[in-house]
Amino acid sequence: MKEIRGVSLLRAIGEPISSKSVDPFLMLDAFKSENPNDYIAGFPSHPHRGQQTLTYMIDGIMEHKDNKGNKGLLKPGMVQVMNAARGIIHSEMPKQVEGKMFGFQFWLNLAAVNKMSDPWYKDIPAEEILHN
C-alpha cells in the first residue's frame, strides 16, 4: 500500500510499471480499507487534462464535484467516467466516516485528436452494468 495525499492505495500501473510501456493506460489504483484513516482525506480539488478516468466502486460512497458544475455520488456497483480533455478541476471525497471503502480507478491517455475536446463526466448506475 502507498499513501497518496493521505489516502492509502495500491498503484499497479504508473509506479512501479512505467505507463509508457502500457499506453493508453496511465495509471491503475486500487483502494480497499475498513479504516477511515486510510481514506477520509479523500482527494480535494485538483486538475486533470488530456485524460479520461474510470472509477469502479465496490464498497463505500464517494462524492464527485467539478468546476463545470457537475456533481454526483458514486455508490457500490457504480462506474464513473470523467473525460478531462482540455481541462477540469474536480474533487473526490468520501461521504462516509466509517465502513469499507473499496474500488478501482484507471487513468487513460486520450488520443491527441480528443485532448482538447470539451470535458464531461457520467455516473453509470449499478443496474446498467452487467454483473454475473
Short mmCIF file of C-alpha atoms in Angstrom, two decimals:
data_model
loop_
_atom_site.label_atom_id
_atom_site.label_comp_id
_atom_site.label_asym_id
_atom_site.label_seq_id
_atom_site.Cartn_x
_atom_site.Cartn_y
_atom_site.Cartn_z
CA MET A 1 0.00 0.00 0.00
CA LYS A 2 1.08 3.54 -0.70
CA GLU A 3 -0.17 6.82 0.69
CA ILE A 4 -1.13 9.44 -1.89
CA ARG A 5 -2.36 12.74 -0.41
CA GLY A 6 -3.39 10.96 2.79
CA VAL A 7 -5.22 8.07 1.08
CA SER A 8 -3.85 4.52 1.21
CA LEU A 9 -3.93 2.73 -2.13
CA LEU A 10 -2.13 0.20 -4.28
CA ARG A 11 -0.76 1.58 -7.57
CA ALA A 12 -0.49 -1.23 -10.13
CA ILE A 13 0.26 0.93 -13.20
CA GLY A 14 2.10 4.23 -13.08
CA GLU A 15 4.58 3.05 -10.49
CA PRO A 16 6.38 0.64 -10.47
CA ILE A 17 5.23 -0.20 -14.02
CA SER A 18 6.02 2.60 -16.46
CA SER A 19 2.85 3.94 -18.06
CA LYS A 20 4.75 4.40 -21.36
CA SER A 21 5.00 0.63 -21.66
CA VAL A 22 1.23 0.15 -21.30
CA ASP A 23 -0.14 3.22 -23.14
CA PRO A 24 -3.01 4.23 -23.22
CA PHE A 25 -3.15 3.24 -19.54
CA LEU A 26 -1.56 5.99 -17.44
CA MET A 27 -2.46 4.68 -14.01
CA LEU A 28 -4.39 1.96 -12.21
CA ASP A 29 -5.06 2.32 -8.49
CA ALA A 30 -6.89 0.00 -6.12
CA PHE A 31 -8.16 1.25 -2.77
CA LYS A 32 -9.58 -1.00 -0.05
CA SER A 33 -9.82 -0.40 3.67
CA GLU A 34 -12.21 -0.54 6.58
CA ASN A 35 -10.06 2.00 8.46
CA PRO A 36 -11.41 5.54 7.83
CA ASN A 37 -7.91 6.97 8.42
CA ASP A 38 -6.91 5.26 5.16
CA TYR A 39 -9.46 7.14 3.02
CA ILE A 40 -11.12 10.01 4.92
CA ALA A 41 -8.73 12.64 3.45
CA GLY A 42 -10.19 11.95 0.01
CA PHE A 43 -8.95 13.92 -2.97
CA PRO A 44 -9.73 17.65 -2.61
CA SER A 45 -9.89 19.84 -5.73
CA HIS A 46 -7.15 19.04 -8.24
CA PRO A 47 -6.73 19.40 -12.03
CA HIS A 48 -6.74 16.84 -14.84
CA ARG A 49 -6.07 17.38 -18.55
CA GLY A 50 -5.74 15.17 -21.63
CA GLN A 51 -7.02 12.02 -19.98
CA GLN A 52 -10.11 10.06 -19.04
CA THR A 53 -10.66 8.45 -15.66
CA LEU A 54 -12.84 5.44 -14.96
CA THR A 55 -13.72 4.65 -11.36
CA TYR A 56 -15.49 1.45 -10.26
CA MET A 57 -16.84 1.49 -6.71
CA ILE A 58 -17.36 -1.84 -4.96
CA ASP A 59 -17.97 -0.59 -1.39
CA GLY A 60 -18.36 2.89 0.03
CA ILE A 61 -19.64 6.23 -1.23
CA MET A 62 -17.61 9.00 -2.88
CA GLU A 63 -18.87 12.40 -4.00
CA HIS A 64 -17.57 13.97 -7.20
CA LYS A 65 -17.73 17.72 -7.83
CA ASP A 66 -16.07 19.73 -10.58
CA ASN A 67 -15.63 23.29 -11.78
CA LYS A 68 -18.16 22.72 -14.60
CA GLY A 69 -20.99 22.31 -12.08
CA ASN A 70 -21.15 18.51 -12.24
CA LYS A 71 -21.83 16.65 -9.03
CA GLY A 72 -22.60 13.02 -8.29
CA LEU A 73 -22.45 10.23 -5.73
CA LEU A 74 -20.52 7.12 -6.65
CA LYS A 75 -22.14 4.21 -4.78
CA PRO A 76 -21.41 0.46 -4.65
CA GLY A 77 -21.58 -1.20 -8.07
CA MET A 78 -21.43 2.10 -9.97
CA VAL A 79 -18.93 3.34 -12.52
CA GLN A 80 -17.98 6.95 -13.11
CA VAL A 81 -16.32 8.13 -16.31
CA MET A 82 -14.70 11.57 -16.37
CA ASN A 83 -13.30 12.93 -19.61
CA ALA A 84 -10.90 15.68 -18.53
CA ALA A 85 -9.99 16.57 -22.14
CA ARG A 86 -8.86 20.24 -22.29
CA GLY A 87 -9.04 20.54 -18.52
CA ILE A 88 -11.18 20.15 -15.46
CA ILE A 89 -10.74 20.73 -11.73
CA HIS A 90 -12.54 18.21 -9.56
CA SER A 91 -12.67 16.60 -6.14
CA GLU A 92 -13.48 13.07 -4.99
CA MET A 93 -14.41 12.98 -1.32
CA PRO A 94 -15.75 10.14 0.83
CA LYS A 95 -19.32 10.58 2.02
CA GLN A 96 -18.90 8.17 4.90
CA VAL A 97 -16.94 8.31 8.14
CA GLU A 98 -16.74 4.57 8.80
CA GLY A 99 -17.05 1.25 6.99
CA LYS A 100 -15.34 -0.25 3.97
CA MET A 101 -14.12 1.83 1.03
CA PHE A 102 -13.18 -0.39 -1.92
CA GLY A 103 -12.75 0.38 -5.62
CA PHE A 104 -10.50 0.86 -8.61
CA GLN A 105 -9.55 3.84 -10.75
CA PHE A 106 -7.98 3.80 -14.22
CA TRP A 107 -6.46 6.82 -15.93
CA LEU A 108 -6.49 6.56 -19.72
CA ASN A 109 -4.47 8.74 -22.09
CA LEU A 110 -6.76 10.39 -24.63
CA ALA A 111 -5.83 10.28 -28.31
CA ALA A 112 -4.27 13.56 -29.49
CA VAL A 113 -7.37 14.40 -31.54
CA ASN A 114 -9.53 14.26 -28.35
CA LYS A 115 -7.26 16.05 -25.88
CA MET A 116 -8.79 19.50 -26.47
CA SER A 117 -12.44 18.39 -26.57
CA ASP A 118 -14.99 19.54 -24.00
CA PRO A 119 -14.71 17.90 -20.58
CA TRP A 120 -17.62 15.79 -19.32
CA TYR A 121 -18.44 13.13 -16.80
CA LYS A 122 -21.07 10.46 -16.34
CA ASP A 123 -22.17 8.21 -13.49
CA ILE A 124 -23.32 4.78 -14.65
CA PRO A 125 -25.75 3.17 -12.18
CA ALA A 126 -25.08 -0.37 -10.99
CA GLU A 127 -28.27 -1.64 -12.65
CA GLU A 128 -26.90 -0.63 -16.08
CA ILE A 129 -23.72 -2.67 -15.60
CA LEU A 130 -23.58 -6.38 -16.29
CA HIS A 131 -22.93 -8.39 -13.13
CA ASN A 132 -22.50 -12.16 -13.28
#
